[in-house]
Amino acid sequence: FLPSVWSLADDQTFCGVIMDDIPLPPDGHDILKNYHLENNSDDEKRLFYSIYEGRDDDIKYILNQKPDLSRSKDAYGRSPLHLASEKGKESSILSLLKEGADIQARSH
């Protein structure tokens, strides 16, 4: 659980939470099968999984720590913004756009 009001403690922690505290998708999870994330970094996997699961606090934390992840792509060029749009996650869409997600991004 992440608090709703945050303060940056240092480069690695955010209110006592580190990136490794954000869960990775379990083996065999739909997000891994459908989004072909096998070549993505763990942090990218965490972002896609958090969007898939609707974990808004985790999404905000990840993007605060690493805003460039908003422009991540899976093996087919699909971005976190594609996933958030497919899932109808308005708050995720807004968070991604705030951090620079490419609204013109296209998949392969």
mmCIF file with all atom_site columns, C-alpha atoms in Angstrom:
data_model
loop_
_atom_site.group_PDB
_atom_site.id
_atom_site.type_symbol
_atom_site.label_atom_id
_atom_site.label_alt_id
_atom_site.label_comp_id
_atom_site.label_asym_id
_atom_site.label_entity_id
_atom_site.label_seq_id
_atom_site.pdbx_PDB_ins_code
_atom_site.Cartn_x
_atom_site.Cartn_y
_atom_site.Cartn_z
_atom_site.occupancy
_atom_site.B_iso_or_equiv
_atom_site.pdbx_formal_charge
_atom_site.auth_seq_id
_atom_site.auth_comp_id
_atom_site.auth_asym_id
_atom_site.auth_atom_id
_atom_site.pdbx_PDB_model_num
ATOM 1   C CA . PHE A 1 1   ? 0.000   0.000   0.000   1.00 0.00 ? 1   PHE A CA 1
ATOM 2   C CA . LEU A 1 2   ? 1.275   3.454   -0.898  1.00 0.00 ? 2   LEU A CA 1
ATOM 3   C CA . PRO A 1 3   ? 0.057   6.595   0.861   1.00 0.00 ? 3   PRO A CA 1
ATOM 4   C CA . SER A 1 4   ? -1.980  9.028   -1.182  1.00 0.00 ? 4   SER A CA 1
ATOM 5   C CA . VAL A 1 5   ? 0.275   11.970  -0.254  1.00 0.00 ? 5   VAL A CA 1
ATOM 6   C CA . TRP A 1 6   ? 3.946   11.478  -1.054  1.00 0.00 ? 6   TRP A CA 1
ATOM 7   C CA . SER A 1 7   ? 7.210   13.194  -0.378  1.00 0.00 ? 7   SER A CA 1
ATOM 8   C CA . LEU A 1 8   ? 10.454  12.322  -2.079  1.00 0.00 ? 8   LEU A CA 1
ATOM 9   C CA . ALA A 1 9   ? 12.837  10.891  0.510   1.00 0.00 ? 9   ALA A CA 1
ATOM 10  C CA . ASP A 1 10  ? 15.865  10.247  -1.736  1.00 0.00 ? 10  ASP A CA 1
ATOM 11  C CA . ASP A 1 11  ? 16.756  8.850   -5.170  1.00 0.00 ? 11  ASP A CA 1
ATOM 12  C CA . GLN A 1 12  ? 15.725  5.296   -4.324  1.00 0.00 ? 12  GLN A CA 1
ATOM 13  C CA . THR A 1 13  ? 12.827  5.695   -1.896  1.00 0.00 ? 13  THR A CA 1
ATOM 14  C CA . PHE A 1 14  ? 9.516   7.466   -1.989  1.00 0.00 ? 14  PHE A CA 1
ATOM 15  C CA . CYS A 1 15  ? 7.812   7.544   1.411   1.00 0.00 ? 15  CYS A CA 1
ATOM 16  C CA . GLY A 1 16  ? 9.843   4.510   2.408   1.00 0.00 ? 16  GLY A CA 1
ATOM 17  C CA . VAL A 1 17  ? 8.908   2.523   -0.702  1.00 0.00 ? 17  VAL A CA 1
ATOM 18  C CA . ILE A 1 18  ? 11.464  1.341   -3.216  1.00 0.00 ? 18  ILE A CA 1
ATOM 19  C CA . MET A 1 19  ? 10.771  0.204   -6.768  1.00 0.00 ? 19  MET A CA 1
ATOM 20  C CA . ASP A 1 20  ? 11.280  -3.436  -5.747  1.00 0.00 ? 20  ASP A CA 1
ATOM 21  C CA . ASP A 1 21  ? 8.230   -3.093  -3.461  1.00 0.00 ? 21  ASP A CA 1
ATOM 22  C CA . ILE A 1 22  ? 6.013   -2.738  -6.535  1.00 0.00 ? 22  ILE A CA 1
ATOM 23  C CA . PRO A 1 23  ? 4.980   -6.250  -7.595  1.00 0.00 ? 23  PRO A CA 1
ATOM 24  C CA . LEU A 1 24  ? 6.037   -7.901  -10.809 1.00 0.00 ? 24  LEU A CA 1
ATOM 25  C CA . PRO A 1 25  ? 3.384   -9.848  -12.693 1.00 0.00 ? 25  PRO A CA 1
ATOM 26  C CA . PRO A 1 26  ? 3.359   -13.512 -11.648 1.00 0.00 ? 26  PRO A CA 1
ATOM 27  C CA . ASP A 1 27  ? 4.544   -16.083 -14.191 1.00 0.00 ? 27  ASP A CA 1
ATOM 28  C CA . GLY A 1 28  ? 1.801   -16.904 -16.672 1.00 0.00 ? 28  GLY A CA 1
ATOM 29  C CA . HIS A 1 29  ? -0.209  -13.730 -15.983 1.00 0.00 ? 29  HIS A CA 1
ATOM 30  C CA . ASP A 1 30  ? -2.315  -12.494 -18.906 1.00 0.00 ? 30  ASP A CA 1
ATOM 31  C CA . ILE A 1 31  ? -0.296  -9.272  -19.171 1.00 0.00 ? 31  ILE A CA 1
ATOM 32  C CA . LEU A 1 32  ? 2.845   -11.309 -19.900 1.00 0.00 ? 32  LEU A CA 1
ATOM 33  C CA . LYS A 1 33  ? 1.080   -13.453 -22.493 1.00 0.00 ? 33  LYS A CA 1
ATOM 34  C CA . ASN A 1 34  ? -0.861  -10.694 -24.232 1.00 0.00 ? 34  ASN A CA 1
ATOM 35  C CA . TYR A 1 35  ? 1.741   -7.935  -24.134 1.00 0.00 ? 35  TYR A CA 1
ATOM 36  C CA . HIS A 1 36  ? 4.903   -9.948  -24.852 1.00 0.00 ? 36  HIS A CA 1
ATOM 37  C CA . LEU A 1 37  ? 7.015   -8.283  -22.173 1.00 0.00 ? 37  LEU A CA 1
ATOM 38  C CA . GLU A 1 38  ? 9.740   -10.940 -22.007 1.00 0.00 ? 38  GLU A CA 1
ATOM 39  C CA . ASN A 1 39  ? 12.398  -8.491  -23.268 1.00 0.00 ? 39  ASN A CA 1
ATOM 40  C CA . ASN A 1 40  ? 11.237  -5.537  -21.165 1.00 0.00 ? 40  ASN A CA 1
ATOM 41  C CA . SER A 1 41  ? 12.915  -4.407  -17.954 1.00 0.00 ? 41  SER A CA 1
ATOM 42  C CA . ASP A 1 42  ? 11.397  -5.324  -14.599 1.00 0.00 ? 42  ASP A CA 1
ATOM 43  C CA . ASP A 1 43  ? 10.361  -1.693  -14.113 1.00 0.00 ? 43  ASP A CA 1
ATOM 44  C CA . GLU A 1 44  ? 8.512   -1.696  -17.443 1.00 0.00 ? 44  GLU A CA 1
ATOM 45  C CA . LYS A 1 45  ? 6.798   -4.943  -16.451 1.00 0.00 ? 45  LYS A CA 1
ATOM 46  C CA . ARG A 1 46  ? 5.802   -3.366  -13.127 1.00 0.00 ? 46  ARG A CA 1
ATOM 47  C CA . LEU A 1 47  ? 4.244   -0.410  -14.950 1.00 0.00 ? 47  LEU A CA 1
ATOM 48  C CA . PHE A 1 48  ? 2.272   -2.545  -17.409 1.00 0.00 ? 48  PHE A CA 1
ATOM 49  C CA . TYR A 1 49  ? 1.119   -4.835  -14.576 1.00 0.00 ? 49  TYR A CA 1
ATOM 50  C CA . SER A 1 50  ? 0.096   -1.917  -12.362 1.00 0.00 ? 50  SER A CA 1
ATOM 51  C CA . ILE A 1 51  ? -1.964  -0.472  -15.214 1.00 0.00 ? 51  ILE A CA 1
ATOM 52  C CA . TYR A 1 52  ? -3.548  -3.859  -15.939 1.00 0.00 ? 52  TYR A CA 1
ATOM 53  C CA . GLU A 1 53  ? -4.483  -4.278  -12.272 1.00 0.00 ? 53  GLU A CA 1
ATOM 54  C CA . GLY A 1 54  ? -5.615  -0.648  -11.812 1.00 0.00 ? 54  GLY A CA 1
ATOM 55  C CA . ARG A 1 55  ? -3.040  0.086   -9.101  1.00 0.00 ? 55  ARG A CA 1
ATOM 56  C CA . ASP A 1 56  ? -3.079  3.881   -9.405  1.00 0.00 ? 56  ASP A CA 1
ATOM 57  C CA . ASP A 1 57  ? -0.744  4.578   -6.476  1.00 0.00 ? 57  ASP A CA 1
ATOM 58  C CA . ASP A 1 58  ? 1.856   2.196   -7.916  1.00 0.00 ? 58  ASP A CA 1
ATOM 59  C CA . ILE A 1 59  ? 1.528   3.797   -11.367 1.00 0.00 ? 59  ILE A CA 1
ATOM 60  C CA . LYS A 1 60  ? 2.081   7.280   -9.944  1.00 0.00 ? 60  LYS A CA 1
ATOM 61  C CA . TYR A 1 61  ? 5.040   6.080   -7.905  1.00 0.00 ? 61  TYR A CA 1
ATOM 62  C CA . ILE A 1 62  ? 6.693   4.338   -10.862 1.00 0.00 ? 62  ILE A CA 1
ATOM 63  C CA . LEU A 1 63  ? 6.192   7.340   -13.139 1.00 0.00 ? 63  LEU A CA 1
ATOM 64  C CA . ASN A 1 64  ? 7.456   9.729   -10.466 1.00 0.00 ? 64  ASN A CA 1
ATOM 65  C CA . GLN A 1 65  ? 10.644  7.687   -10.156 1.00 0.00 ? 65  GLN A CA 1
ATOM 66  C CA . LYS A 1 66  ? 11.089  7.000   -13.876 1.00 0.00 ? 66  LYS A CA 1
ATOM 67  C CA . PRO A 1 67  ? 8.908   9.201   -16.105 1.00 0.00 ? 67  PRO A CA 1
ATOM 68  C CA . ASP A 1 68  ? 10.538  7.813   -19.273 1.00 0.00 ? 68  ASP A CA 1
ATOM 69  C CA . LEU A 1 69  ? 8.736   4.524   -18.633 1.00 0.00 ? 69  LEU A CA 1
ATOM 70  C CA . SER A 1 70  ? 5.567   6.230   -19.890 1.00 0.00 ? 70  SER A CA 1
ATOM 71  C CA . ARG A 1 71  ? 7.041   5.742   -23.370 1.00 0.00 ? 71  ARG A CA 1
ATOM 72  C CA . SER A 1 72  ? 7.856   2.028   -22.946 1.00 0.00 ? 72  SER A CA 1
ATOM 73  C CA . LYS A 1 73  ? 6.866   -0.423  -25.670 1.00 0.00 ? 73  LYS A CA 1
ATOM 74  C CA . ASP A 1 74  ? 6.203   -4.148  -25.755 1.00 0.00 ? 74  ASP A CA 1
ATOM 75  C CA . ALA A 1 75  ? 7.511   -6.453  -28.495 1.00 0.00 ? 75  ALA A CA 1
ATOM 76  C CA . TYR A 1 76  ? 4.765   -5.196  -30.837 1.00 0.00 ? 76  TYR A CA 1
ATOM 77  C CA . GLY A 1 77  ? 5.211   -1.498  -30.118 1.00 0.00 ? 77  GLY A CA 1
ATOM 78  C CA . ARG A 1 78  ? 2.260   -1.228  -27.733 1.00 0.00 ? 78  ARG A CA 1
ATOM 79  C CA . SER A 1 79  ? 2.728   1.292   -24.957 1.00 0.00 ? 79  SER A CA 1
ATOM 80  C CA . PRO A 1 80  ? 1.375   1.597   -21.426 1.00 0.00 ? 80  PRO A CA 1
ATOM 81  C CA . LEU A 1 81  ? -0.996  4.200   -22.885 1.00 0.00 ? 81  LEU A CA 1
ATOM 82  C CA . HIS A 1 82  ? -2.382  1.560   -25.265 1.00 0.00 ? 82  HIS A CA 1
ATOM 83  C CA . LEU A 1 83  ? -3.033  -0.767  -22.322 1.00 0.00 ? 83  LEU A CA 1
ATOM 84  C CA . ALA A 1 84  ? -4.611  1.943   -20.166 1.00 0.00 ? 84  ALA A CA 1
ATOM 85  C CA . SER A 1 85  ? -6.875  2.896   -23.081 1.00 0.00 ? 85  SER A CA 1
ATOM 86  C CA . GLU A 1 86  ? -7.859  -0.722  -23.755 1.00 0.00 ? 86  GLU A CA 1
ATOM 87  C CA . LYS A 1 87  ? -8.718  -1.214  -20.087 1.00 0.00 ? 87  LYS A CA 1
ATOM 88  C CA . GLY A 1 88  ? -10.598 2.097   -19.833 1.00 0.00 ? 88  GLY A CA 1
ATOM 89  C CA . LYS A 1 89  ? -8.348  3.293   -16.998 1.00 0.00 ? 89  LYS A CA 1
ATOM 90  C CA . GLU A 1 90  ? -8.890  7.055   -17.143 1.00 0.00 ? 90  GLU A CA 1
ATOM 91  C CA . SER A 1 91  ? -6.695  7.861   -14.143 1.00 0.00 ? 91  SER A CA 1
ATOM 92  C CA . SER A 1 92  ? -3.854  5.773   -15.632 1.00 0.00 ? 92  SER A CA 1
ATOM 93  C CA . ILE A 1 93  ? -4.241  7.541   -18.974 1.00 0.00 ? 93  ILE A CA 1
ATOM 94  C CA . LEU A 1 94  ? -4.011  10.940  -17.299 1.00 0.00 ? 94  LEU A CA 1
ATOM 95  C CA . SER A 1 95  ? -0.942  9.927   -15.274 1.00 0.00 ? 95  SER A CA 1
ATOM 96  C CA . LEU A 1 96  ? 0.806   8.622   -18.388 1.00 0.00 ? 96  LEU A CA 1
ATOM 97  C CA . LEU A 1 97  ? 0.007   11.734  -20.418 1.00 0.00 ? 97  LEU A CA 1
ATOM 98  C CA . LYS A 1 98  ? 1.227   13.955  -17.590 1.00 0.00 ? 98  LYS A CA 1
ATOM 99  C CA . GLU A 1 99  ? 4.595   12.161  -17.743 1.00 0.00 ? 99  GLU A CA 1
ATOM 100 C CA . GLY A 1 100 ? 4.953   12.501  -21.495 1.00 0.00 ? 100 GLY A CA 1
ATOM 101 C CA . ALA A 1 101 ? 3.352   9.383   -22.978 1.00 0.00 ? 101 ALA A CA 1
ATOM 102 C CA . ASP A 1 102 ? 3.178   9.677   -26.759 1.00 0.00 ? 102 ASP A CA 1
ATOM 103 C CA . ILE A 1 103 ? -0.463  10.135  -27.699 1.00 0.00 ? 103 ILE A CA 1
ATOM 104 C CA . GLN A 1 104 ? 0.501   9.455   -31.329 1.00 0.00 ? 104 GLN A CA 1
ATOM 105 C CA . ALA A 1 105 ? 2.223   6.129   -30.546 1.00 0.00 ? 105 ALA A CA 1
ATOM 106 C CA . ARG A 1 106 ? 1.359   3.296   -32.900 1.00 0.00 ? 106 ARG A CA 1
ATOM 107 C CA . SER A 1 107 ? 1.923   -0.409  -32.558 1.00 0.00 ? 107 SER A CA 1
ATOM 108 C CA . HIS A 1 108 ? 3.578   -2.518  -35.269 1.00 0.00 ? 108 HIS A CA 1
#
